[in-house]
């Protein structure tokens, strides 16, 4: 199902991002975790894309397993990095054949060995171009999601221009925006307002990064270039050597963020799980959003297993 249709419930919904693990054991652990986290009631899950090689094949494999074996509503990330058009076509075909109807279309990060992003010969230059390609080849089959940056993108110093480029992605066929992580809700809400003023009307889904450890909190905020509000620093720094206490306090701060987002009328949260369970679970539990076991239908593969056992 297209996630743009799935999110139109008028009620709060949430989703989980995972990335392909490096080892087979890591992969099995992640499948087990994805199944457990289904009990937290995500509207969809998404799997990130790494340029080229084993990991991008693994993204396709994980999307097929999550969507067609486990029956989880899945969104596949797909980037332009290192991807001539034929490879993009193959990846889309694999998602299509797996019954996945959602693609997060991205330009991608630069290759590890390169400082600046470079287009691949025979490939695409901007996310907008891959959105156009998907739309042309598949019409409305895929719900196309695109990335947005409430605190700007490093390649475009002018905010207005970056928002214009975001609008071009929507005009090309994007139906939803998922944002980069942030901790400053006021900045995020101001940016949403600017997007609305620029004529962007589709849902904008905030990217939420739960707080796991002090080192990871600081590193990820720096990597994403996001501002850490003073009250986060004041409350978290004194417990930087106590992971459990930091996670508890971090959960309260993230819950406050989410509540403020809901209060502003935005009903969906997108969690960067970093393939971990606990911190996301604590936030959803704290917000009282975790559904009761009885209200969840079992995953389709479990349903067929129990039918076979009868
Ligand atoms: P674009 O929208 O193409 O924008 C890139 C830059 O080019 C921006 O500065 C933009 O303003 C500028 N630009 C766009 N159009 C034009 C134009 N016509 N003229 C001039 N400048 C223009 N990376 C991965 O490698 N794999 C992933 O799975 C992944 N998942 C992500 C998920 C989310 C929700 C987010 C927010 C980011 C993700 N990223 C991922 C990171 C992303 O690939 C990088 O941030 C990348 O640098 C930009 O990608 P984009 O799709 O936003 O690019």
CSV table of C-alpha atoms and ligand atoms in Angstrom, one decimal:
chain,number,residue,atom,x,y,z
A,1,UNK,CA,0.0,0.0,0.0
A,2,UNK,CA,1.2,3.5,-0.7
A,3,UNK,CA,2.1,5.1,2.7
A,4,UNK,CA,0.6,8.5,1.6
A,5,UNK,CA,-2.8,6.7,1.7
A,6,UNK,CA,-1.9,4.9,4.9
A,7,UNK,CA,-1.2,8.0,6.9
A,8,UNK,CA,-4.6,9.6,6.2
A,9,UNK,CA,-6.1,8.3,9.5
A,10,UNK,CA,-6.4,11.6,11.2
A,11,UNK,CA,-4.7,9.9,14.2
A,12,UNK,CA,-1.0,10.0,15.3
A,13,UNK,CA,1.1,7.5,13.3
A,14,UNK,CA,4.8,6.7,13.4
A,15,UNK,CA,7.4,4.8,11.4
A,16,UNK,CA,10.9,3.2,11.9
A,17,UNK,CA,14.1,3.5,9.8
A,18,UNK,CA,16.6,0.6,9.7
A,19,UNK,CA,19.8,0.2,7.8
A,20,UNK,CA,21.4,-3.0,6.3
A,21,UNK,CA,23.7,-4.6,8.9
A,22,UNK,CA,27.2,-5.7,8.0
A,23,UNK,CA,27.0,-9.4,9.0
A,24,UNK,CA,24.6,-12.3,8.5
A,25,UNK,CA,24.2,-12.6,12.3
A,26,UNK,CA,23.4,-8.8,12.4
A,27,UNK,CA,20.8,-9.3,9.7
A,28,UNK,CA,19.1,-12.2,11.6
A,29,UNK,CA,19.1,-10.1,14.8
A,30,UNK,CA,17.6,-7.2,12.9
A,31,UNK,CA,14.8,-9.3,11.4
A,32,UNK,CA,14.0,-10.5,14.9
A,33,UNK,CA,14.0,-6.9,16.2
A,34,UNK,CA,11.8,-5.7,13.3
A,35,UNK,CA,9.3,-8.3,14.2
A,36,UNK,CA,9.4,-7.3,17.9
A,37,UNK,CA,9.1,-3.6,17.0
A,38,UNK,CA,6.0,-4.4,14.9
A,39,UNK,CA,4.3,-4.6,18.3
A,40,UNK,CA,5.0,-0.9,18.7
A,41,UNK,CA,2.6,-0.3,15.8
A,42,UNK,CA,4.6,1.4,13.1
A,43,UNK,CA,2.6,2.5,10.0
A,44,UNK,CA,5.6,1.6,7.9
A,45,UNK,CA,9.3,0.9,8.1
A,46,UNK,CA,12.0,2.0,5.7
A,47,UNK,CA,15.4,0.6,4.8
A,48,UNK,CA,18.3,2.9,3.9
A,49,UNK,CA,20.5,2.6,0.7
A,50,UNK,CA,24.3,2.4,0.6
A,51,UNK,CA,26.0,3.3,-2.6
A,52,UNK,CA,26.9,0.2,-4.7
A,53,UNK,CA,28.0,-3.4,-3.8
A,54,UNK,CA,26.8,-5.8,-1.2
A,55,UNK,CA,24.9,-3.4,0.9
A,56,UNK,CA,22.6,-2.0,-1.8
A,57,UNK,CA,21.8,-5.6,-2.9
A,58,UNK,CA,21.0,-6.2,0.8
A,59,UNK,CA,18.6,-3.2,0.8
A,60,UNK,CA,16.7,-4.9,-2.0
A,61,UNK,CA,16.8,-8.2,-0.3
A,62,UNK,CA,15.6,-6.7,3.1
A,63,UNK,CA,12.8,-4.7,1.4
A,64,UNK,CA,11.6,-7.9,-0.3
A,65,UNK,CA,11.7,-9.9,3.0
A,66,UNK,CA,10.1,-7.2,5.1
A,67,UNK,CA,7.3,-6.5,2.5
A,68,UNK,CA,6.5,-9.9,1.0
A,69,UNK,CA,7.6,-12.3,3.7
A,70,UNK,CA,6.9,-10.4,7.0
A,71,UNK,CA,4.1,-8.3,5.5
A,72,UNK,CA,5.4,-5.0,6.9
A,73,UNK,CA,4.5,-1.9,4.9
A,74,UNK,CA,8.0,-1.0,3.6
A,75,UNK,CA,9.7,2.0,1.9
A,76,UNK,CA,13.0,1.5,0.1
A,77,UNK,CA,15.5,4.3,0.0
A,78,UNK,CA,17.2,4.7,-3.4
A,79,UNK,CA,20.0,7.1,-4.2
A,80,UNK,CA,21.7,8.5,-7.3
A,81,UNK,CA,25.2,7.9,-5.8
A,82,UNK,CA,27.2,5.5,-8.0
A,83,UNK,CA,24.0,4.5,-9.8
A,84,UNK,CA,23.8,4.5,-13.6
A,85,UNK,CA,20.2,4.5,-14.8
A,86,UNK,CA,20.1,0.7,-15.5
A,87,UNK,CA,20.9,0.1,-11.8
A,88,UNK,CA,18.2,2.4,-10.6
A,89,UNK,CA,15.8,0.5,-13.0
A,90,UNK,CA,16.9,-2.8,-11.5
A,91,UNK,CA,16.4,-1.6,-7.9
A,92,UNK,CA,12.9,-0.3,-8.8
A,93,UNK,CA,12.0,-3.5,-10.5
A,94,UNK,CA,13.1,-5.5,-7.4
A,95,UNK,CA,10.9,-3.3,-5.2
A,96,UNK,CA,8.0,-3.6,-7.6
A,97,UNK,CA,8.2,-7.4,-7.7
A,98,UNK,CA,8.3,-7.6,-3.9
A,99,UNK,CA,5.0,-5.6,-3.8
A,100,UNK,CA,6.8,-2.6,-2.2
A,101,UNK,CA,5.0,0.6,-3.2
A,102,UNK,CA,7.1,3.2,-1.5
A,103,UNK,CA,10.4,4.8,-2.5
A,104,UNK,CA,12.4,7.4,-0.6
A,105,UNK,CA,14.2,9.0,-3.6
A,106,UNK,CA,17.5,10.7,-2.7
A,107,UNK,CA,20.6,12.1,-4.3
A,108,UNK,CA,22.7,10.3,-1.7
A,109,UNK,CA,25.8,11.0,0.3
A,110,UNK,CA,29.2,11.2,-1.4
A,111,UNK,CA,31.1,8.0,-1.7
A,112,UNK,CA,33.3,7.3,1.4
A,113,UNK,CA,36.6,8.0,-0.5
A,114,UNK,CA,35.3,11.3,-2.0
A,115,UNK,CA,34.8,14.7,-0.2
A,116,UNK,CA,32.3,16.1,-2.7
A,117,UNK,CA,29.3,14.4,-4.3
A,118,UNK,CA,29.8,13.6,-8.0
A,119,UNK,CA,27.2,12.4,-10.5
A,120,UNK,CA,27.8,9.0,-12.0
A,121,UNK,CA,28.0,8.9,-15.8
A,122,UNK,CA,24.7,7.8,-17.1
A,123,UNK,CA,23.0,8.5,-13.8
A,124,UNK,CA,21.1,11.3,-12.1
A,125,UNK,CA,22.4,14.6,-10.6
A,126,UNK,CA,19.7,15.6,-8.1
A,127,UNK,CA,17.0,13.7,-6.2
A,128,UNK,CA,14.5,15.6,-8.4
A,129,UNK,CA,15.8,13.8,-11.4
A,130,UNK,CA,15.3,10.3,-9.9
A,131,UNK,CA,11.8,11.4,-8.8
A,132,UNK,CA,11.0,12.3,-12.4
A,133,UNK,CA,12.4,9.0,-13.7
A,134,UNK,CA,10.3,6.9,-11.2
A,135,UNK,CA,7.2,8.9,-12.0
A,136,UNK,CA,7.7,8.5,-15.8
A,137,UNK,CA,8.4,4.7,-15.5
A,138,UNK,CA,5.8,3.7,-12.9
A,139,UNK,CA,3.2,6.5,-12.9
A,140,UNK,CA,1.3,6.4,-9.6
A,141,UNK,CA,2.4,2.9,-8.6
A,142,UNK,CA,5.0,4.2,-6.1
A,143,UNK,CA,4.4,6.7,-3.4
A,144,UNK,CA,7.6,8.8,-3.7
A,145,UNK,CA,9.0,10.3,-0.5
A,146,UNK,CA,11.8,12.9,-0.5
A,147,UNK,CA,14.2,14.3,2.1
A,148,UNK,CA,13.9,17.8,3.6
A,149,UNK,CA,16.4,19.8,5.8
A,150,UNK,CA,14.9,22.0,8.5
A,151,UNK,CA,18.4,23.4,9.3
A,152,UNK,CA,19.6,23.6,5.7
A,153,UNK,CA,21.6,21.3,3.5
A,154,UNK,CA,25.4,21.8,3.4
A,155,UNK,CA,25.5,22.1,-0.4
A,156,UNK,CA,23.0,25.1,-0.5
A,157,UNK,CA,23.8,28.0,1.8
A,158,UNK,CA,20.6,29.9,1.0
A,159,UNK,CA,17.6,28.6,2.8
A,160,UNK,CA,15.1,29.9,0.3
A,161,UNK,CA,16.8,28.2,-2.6
A,162,UNK,CA,17.0,24.9,-0.7
A,163,UNK,CA,13.2,25.1,-0.1
A,164,UNK,CA,12.7,25.9,-3.8
A,165,UNK,CA,14.7,22.7,-4.6
A,166,UNK,CA,12.5,20.8,-2.2
A,167,UNK,CA,9.4,22.1,-4.0
A,168,UNK,CA,10.9,21.0,-7.3
A,169,UNK,CA,11.0,17.4,-5.9
A,170,UNK,CA,7.4,17.6,-4.9
A,171,UNK,CA,6.4,19.2,-8.3
A,172,UNK,CA,8.2,16.3,-10.0
A,173,UNK,CA,6.0,13.7,-8.2
A,174,UNK,CA,7.0,13.5,-4.5
A,175,UNK,CA,4.1,13.0,-2.2
A,176,UNK,CA,5.7,13.1,1.3
A,177,UNK,CA,8.7,14.7,2.9
A,178,UNK,CA,10.8,13.1,5.7
A,179,UNK,CA,13.2,15.5,7.4
A,180,UNK,CA,16.7,15.3,8.6
A,181,UNK,CA,16.9,14.8,12.4
A,182,UNK,CA,16.7,17.9,14.6
A,183,UNK,CA,16.4,18.7,18.3
A,184,UNK,CA,15.1,22.3,18.0
A,185,UNK,CA,11.3,22.1,17.4
A,186,UNK,CA,10.9,25.9,17.1
A,187,UNK,CA,13.4,25.9,14.1
A,188,UNK,CA,11.6,22.9,12.6
A,189,UNK,CA,8.1,24.5,12.9
A,190,UNK,CA,9.4,27.8,11.4
A,191,UNK,CA,10.9,25.9,8.5
A,192,UNK,CA,7.6,24.0,8.0
A,193,UNK,CA,5.9,27.5,7.8
A,194,UNK,CA,8.4,28.6,5.2
A,195,UNK,CA,7.8,25.5,3.2
A,196,UNK,CA,4.0,26.1,3.3
A,197,UNK,CA,4.5,29.7,2.2
A,198,UNK,CA,6.6,28.4,-0.7
A,199,UNK,CA,3.6,26.4,-1.8
A,200,UNK,CA,4.6,22.9,-0.5
A,201,UNK,CA,1.3,21.4,0.7
A,202,UNK,CA,2.2,17.7,1.1
A,203,UNK,CA,2.7,16.1,4.6
A,204,UNK,CA,6.1,16.9,6.2
A,205,UNK,CA,7.2,14.1,8.5
A,206,UNK,CA,9.7,15.1,11.2
A,207,UNK,CA,12.8,12.8,11.6
A,208,UNK,CA,13.2,11.9,15.3
A,209,UNK,CA,16.6,10.6,16.6
A,210,UNK,CA,16.1,9.1,20.1
A,211,UNK,CA,19.0,9.6,22.5
A,212,UNK,CA,21.0,6.5,23.3
A,213,UNK,CA,24.4,7.6,24.7
A,214,UNK,CA,26.1,10.9,25.2
A,215,UNK,CA,28.8,10.2,22.6
A,216,UNK,CA,26.2,9.1,19.9
A,217,UNK,CA,24.0,12.1,20.7
A,218,UNK,CA,26.8,14.6,20.2
A,219,UNK,CA,28.3,12.8,17.1
A,220,UNK,CA,25.0,12.5,15.3
A,221,UNK,CA,23.9,16.1,16.0
A,222,UNK,CA,27.3,17.3,14.6
A,223,UNK,CA,27.0,15.0,11.6
A,224,UNK,CA,23.5,16.3,10.7
A,225,UNK,CA,24.5,19.9,11.5
A,226,UNK,CA,21.6,20.4,13.9
A,227,UNK,CA,21.4,22.9,16.7
A,228,UNK,CA,21.2,21.4,20.2
A,229,UNK,CA,18.9,23.6,22.4
A,230,UNK,CA,20.5,24.8,25.6
A,231,UNK,CA,18.1,22.8,27.9
A,232,UNK,CA,19.2,19.6,26.2
A,233,UNK,CA,22.8,20.3,27.1
A,234,UNK,CA,22.0,21.5,30.6
A,235,UNK,CA,20.0,18.4,31.4
A,236,UNK,CA,22.1,15.7,29.6
A,237,UNK,CA,25.7,16.8,30.1
A,238,UNK,CA,25.7,16.1,33.9
A,239,UNK,CA,24.8,12.5,33.2
A,240,UNK,CA,27.0,11.9,30.3
A,241,UNK,CA,28.8,9.0,32.0
A,242,UNK,CA,25.6,7.2,33.0
A,243,UNK,CA,24.0,5.7,29.9
A,244,UNK,CA,20.8,4.5,31.6
A,245,UNK,CA,20.2,7.8,33.3
A,246,UNK,CA,21.0,9.7,30.1
A,247,UNK,CA,18.6,7.6,28.1
A,248,UNK,CA,15.8,8.1,30.7
A,249,UNK,CA,16.3,11.9,30.7
A,250,UNK,CA,16.8,11.9,26.9
A,251,UNK,CA,13.4,10.1,26.5
A,252,UNK,CA,11.6,12.8,28.4
A,253,UNK,CA,13.2,15.5,26.2
A,254,UNK,CA,12.3,13.7,23.0
A,255,UNK,CA,8.8,13.1,24.3
A,256,UNK,CA,8.4,16.8,24.9
A,257,UNK,CA,9.6,17.4,21.4
A,258,UNK,CA,7.1,15.0,20.0
A,259,UNK,CA,4.3,16.4,22.0
A,260,UNK,CA,5.1,19.9,20.8
A,261,UNK,CA,5.0,18.6,17.2
A,262,UNK,CA,1.6,16.9,17.8
A,263,UNK,CA,0.3,20.2,19.4
A,264,UNK,CA,1.3,22.0,16.2
A,265,UNK,CA,-1.0,19.6,14.2
A,266,UNK,CA,1.7,17.3,12.7
A,267,UNK,CA,0.5,13.8,13.3
A,268,UNK,CA,3.3,11.5,12.1
A,269,UNK,CA,6.8,10.8,13.6
A,270,UNK,CA,9.6,9.1,11.8
A,271,UNK,CA,12.1,7.4,14.1
A,272,UNK,CA,15.8,6.9,13.2
A,273,UNK,CA,16.1,3.7,15.2
A,274,UNK,CA,19.8,3.1,14.3
A,275,UNK,CA,18.7,-0.6,14.4
A,276,UNK,CA,18.1,-0.4,18.1
A,277,UNK,CA,14.9,-0.9,20.0
A,278,UNK,CA,14.9,0.4,23.5
A,279,UNK,CA,15.1,4.2,23.1
A,280,UNK,CA,12.4,4.4,20.4
A,281,UNK,CA,10.2,2.1,22.5
A,282,UNK,CA,10.7,4.2,25.6
A,283,UNK,CA,9.5,7.4,23.7
A,284,UNK,CA,6.4,5.7,22.3
A,285,UNK,CA,5.5,4.1,25.6
A,286,UNK,CA,6.0,7.5,27.4
A,287,UNK,CA,3.7,9.1,24.9
A,288,UNK,CA,1.1,6.4,25.5
A,289,UNK,CA,1.1,5.4,21.8
A,290,UNK,CA,2.0,1.7,22.0
A,291,UNK,CA,-1.1,-0.2,20.9
A,292,UNK,CA,-2.4,-3.1,23.0
A,293,UNK,CA,-1.5,-6.6,21.8
A,294,UNK,CA,-5.2,-7.3,21.2
A,295,UNK,CA,-5.6,-4.4,18.8
A,296,UNK,CA,-2.8,-5.5,16.5
A,297,UNK,CA,-3.4,-8.2,13.9
A,298,UNK,CA,-0.5,-10.6,13.8
A,299,UNK,CA,2.0,-10.2,11.0
A,300,UNK,CA,0.7,-12.0,7.9
A,301,UNK,CA,3.4,-14.7,8.0
A,302,UNK,CA,2.5,-15.5,11.6
A,303,UNK,CA,-1.2,-15.7,10.6
A,304,UNK,CA,-0.4,-18.3,8.0
A,305,UNK,CA,1.8,-20.2,10.4
A,306,UNK,CA,-0.9,-20.4,13.0
A,307,UNK,CA,-3.5,-21.5,10.2
A,308,UNK,CA,-1.1,-24.2,9.2
A,309,UNK,CA,-0.8,-25.4,12.8
A,310,UNK,CA,-4.6,-25.7,13.2
B,1,LIG,P1,18.8,16.8,-3.4
B,1,LIG,O1,17.4,17.1,-3.1
B,1,LIG,O2,19.2,16.5,-4.8
B,1,LIG,O3,19.6,18.1,-2.9
B,1,LIG,C1,21.0,18.0,-2.8
B,1,LIG,C2,21.6,19.4,-2.8
B,1,LIG,O4,21.4,20.0,-4.1
B,1,LIG,C3,20.8,20.4,-1.8
B,1,LIG,O5,21.7,21.3,-1.3
B,1,LIG,C4,19.8,21.1,-2.8
B,1,LIG,O6,19.5,22.4,-2.3
B,1,LIG,C5,20.7,21.2,-4.0
B,1,LIG,N1,19.9,21.1,-5.3
B,1,LIG,C6,18.8,20.4,-5.5
B,1,LIG,N2,18.3,20.7,-6.8
B,1,LIG,C7,19.1,21.6,-7.3
B,1,LIG,C8,19.1,22.3,-8.5
B,1,LIG,N3,18.2,22.1,-9.5
B,1,LIG,N4,20.1,23.3,-8.7
B,1,LIG,C9,21.0,23.5,-7.8
B,1,LIG,N5,21.1,22.8,-6.6
B,1,LIG,C10,20.1,21.9,-6.3
B,1,LIG,N6,21.8,9.1,2.1
B,1,LIG,C11,22.2,7.9,1.6
B,1,LIG,O7,23.2,7.7,1.0
B,1,LIG,N7,21.4,6.8,1.8
B,1,LIG,C12,20.2,6.9,2.5
B,1,LIG,O8,19.4,5.8,2.6
B,1,LIG,C13,19.8,8.1,3.0
B,1,LIG,N8,18.6,8.3,3.6
B,1,LIG,C14,18.2,9.6,4.0
B,1,LIG,C15,16.9,9.7,4.6
B,1,LIG,C16,16.5,11.0,5.0
B,1,LIG,C17,15.1,11.1,5.6
B,1,LIG,C18,17.3,12.1,4.9
B,1,LIG,C19,16.9,13.5,5.3
B,1,LIG,C20,18.6,12.0,4.3
B,1,LIG,C21,19.0,10.7,3.9
B,1,LIG,N9,20.3,10.5,3.2
B,1,LIG,C22,20.6,9.2,2.8
B,1,LIG,C23,21.2,11.6,3.1
B,1,LIG,C24,21.0,12.3,1.7
B,1,LIG,O9,21.3,11.5,0.7
B,1,LIG,C25,22.0,13.5,1.7
B,1,LIG,O10,21.6,14.5,2.6
B,1,LIG,C26,22.3,14.1,0.4
B,1,LIG,O11,23.4,15.0,0.5
B,1,LIG,C27,21.2,15.0,-0.2
B,1,LIG,O12,20.2,14.2,-0.7
B,1,LIG,P2,18.8,14.8,-1.2
B,1,LIG,O13,18.0,13.7,-1.7
B,1,LIG,O14,18.2,15.7,-0.2
B,1,LIG,O15,19.4,15.6,-2.5
